[in-house]
Amino acid sequence: MTETATQAGPAGQEGSPGARVELAGIVKVYGETRAVDDVSLTVEPGQFLTLLGASGSGKTTLLRIIAGFVDADEGRIVVNGRDISQVPVHQRGIGMVFQNYALFPHLSVAANVGFPLEMRGVRRRDRAALVERALEAVHLGGYGRRSPKELSGGQQQRVALARAIVARPPLLLMDEPLGALDRRLREAMQIEIRRLSRELGLTVINVTHDQEEALTMSDRIALLAGGRLVQHGTPEELYGLPESEVAARFLGESNLFRGRVRREGADSVLALPYGRVLVPGDTPGEREAVVVVRPSAIRIRPAGAEPSASVSRMPGVVSADIYAGDSRKVLVAGADGAELVVRCESGAPLPCSVGDEVVLEWDPGSCHIIPGAA
Ligand code: ADP
Ligand code: MG
């Protein structure tokens, strides 16, 4: 690489590793609100982490603390072994993308993308090549002379992304970057951003409230609720092995059963007034538990059907049948009044219609016990 690229950013080469980011005990209090409440986690070089949570869960505050726009009340931010808590925003070497592109409307696309380079004192004639490369990376090669106003929303967001990566920051922060785009464009951009972050070896911390986006894009998800870190793990872990009811409810649809687990012969069973839920594994003694069953694991059978062996069974009455293109969502009122959700393939005929009595069945292996839950 040339001197220019070295000057342009700490990571000059393609695929150079991103930063390692450690958050240790971050706290931010606004009046009565603990916006961020003792969050600690580590993002490894090149990882794509999503901060996921409902509105008000503290995602933006945490991201702005990492960027340096907001000072934490407690805790440390360590990037590549160096505590940057006291380093000003513009010296942190971090790229940022916001939901509202924040492009300068009076500047050309190229001038927008070149802005961070200008701030770093990269000479004008050296900027052009770096700008064009960044534009090509987001598939906007040749768009430099246009005005942002002449671009669609998706293209503007790609310009914002090019601007965020032009100086090759080892860390890219994004706050709901796709929130303003329509669904198709959002999905296309999810794939694009993921490809780009892998190619460049960037460490990315992305904020979203959209669980699908988090599951699709991330190497790791940090689920936040009320400022606290609820669970941190791979998408598969958060979806398949939720450690709390909050996590089970937030990621995907779920059916939760609460009760006492006890032995019945060779089986462990969650005893409920209606139906029975088989629980995988040995149960040494009776204990309280919450069992999670995902809607796609459940089969619907007519009420009178011969019971299958070794399955969980729950009677109910079909209350709704909602067609959703590639799947159908069937709601079933359980005998205790709770509503259960079932996802079926939309192509297969349903053995029931709304108002019918049915039995729901699922294999014990497809349920998950929330550890320590009572
Ligand atoms: P999210 O991005 O997950 O929607 P935020 O980080 O924006 O959440 O907000 C977390 C909590 O902190 C909310 O209750 C919000 O009202 C509060 N909050 C955020 N910023 C401020 C501020 N500058 N002043 C007062 N309260 C704030
Ligand atoms: Mg926010």
mmCIF file of C-alpha atoms and ligand atoms in Angstrom, residues 30 33 35 54-61, ligand 1:
data_model
loop_
_atom_site.group_PDB
_atom_site.id
_atom_site.type_symbol
_atom_site.label_atom_id
_atom_site.label_comp_id
_atom_site.label_asym_id
_atom_site.label_seq_id
_atom_site.Cartn_x
_atom_site.Cartn_y
_atom_site.Cartn_z
ATOM 1 C CA TYR A 30 -30.096 9.947 33.228
ATOM 2 C CA THR A 33 -33.207 6.091 34.301
ATOM 3 C CA ALA A 35 -29.986 3.902 30.443
ATOM 4 C CA ALA A 54 -36.672 -2.944 22.338
ATOM 5 C CA SER A 55 -36.904 0.819 22.052
ATOM 6 C CA GLY A 56 -35.473 2.440 25.172
ATOM 7 C CA SER A 57 -33.309 -0.546 26.134
ATOM 8 C CA GLY A 58 -30.114 1.533 25.990
ATOM 9 C CA LYS A 59 -28.676 0.532 22.599
ATOM 10 C CA THR A 60 -28.054 4.024 21.258
ATOM 11 C CA THR A 61 -26.667 5.268 24.559
HETATM 12 P P1 ADP B 1 -32.608 2.670 22.483
HETATM 13 O O1 ADP B 1 -31.573 3.188 21.541
HETATM 14 O O2 ADP B 1 -32.419 1.235 22.843
HETATM 15 O O3 ADP B 1 -33.999 2.941 22.025
HETATM 16 P P2 ADP B 1 -31.655 4.780 24.236
HETATM 17 O O4 ADP B 1 -30.247 4.451 24.508
HETATM 18 O O5 ADP B 1 -31.935 5.842 23.249
HETATM 19 O O6 ADP B 1 -32.452 3.451 23.881
HETATM 20 O O7 ADP B 1 -32.358 5.195 25.614
HETATM 21 C C1 ADP B 1 -32.266 4.412 26.784
HETATM 22 C C2 ADP B 1 -32.990 5.136 27.901
HETATM 23 O O8 ADP B 1 -32.275 6.312 28.274
HETATM 24 C C3 ADP B 1 -34.387 5.586 27.554
HETATM 25 O O9 ADP B 1 -35.207 5.451 28.685
HETATM 26 C C4 ADP B 1 -34.195 7.027 27.169
HETATM 27 O O10 ADP B 1 -35.363 7.759 27.413
HETATM 28 C C5 ADP B 1 -33.086 7.451 28.113
HETATM 29 N N1 ADP B 1 -32.247 8.517 27.530
HETATM 30 C C6 ADP B 1 -31.444 8.392 26.445
HETATM 31 N N2 ADP B 1 -30.791 9.542 26.197
HETATM 32 C C7 ADP B 1 -31.195 10.432 27.134
HETATM 33 C C8 ADP B 1 -30.875 11.805 27.419
HETATM 34 N N3 ADP B 1 -29.988 12.497 26.667
HETATM 35 N N4 ADP B 1 -31.487 12.376 28.481
HETATM 36 C C9 ADP B 1 -32.348 11.684 29.244
HETATM 37 N N5 ADP B 1 -32.687 10.396 29.039
HETATM 38 C C10 ADP B 1 -32.120 9.767 28.001
#
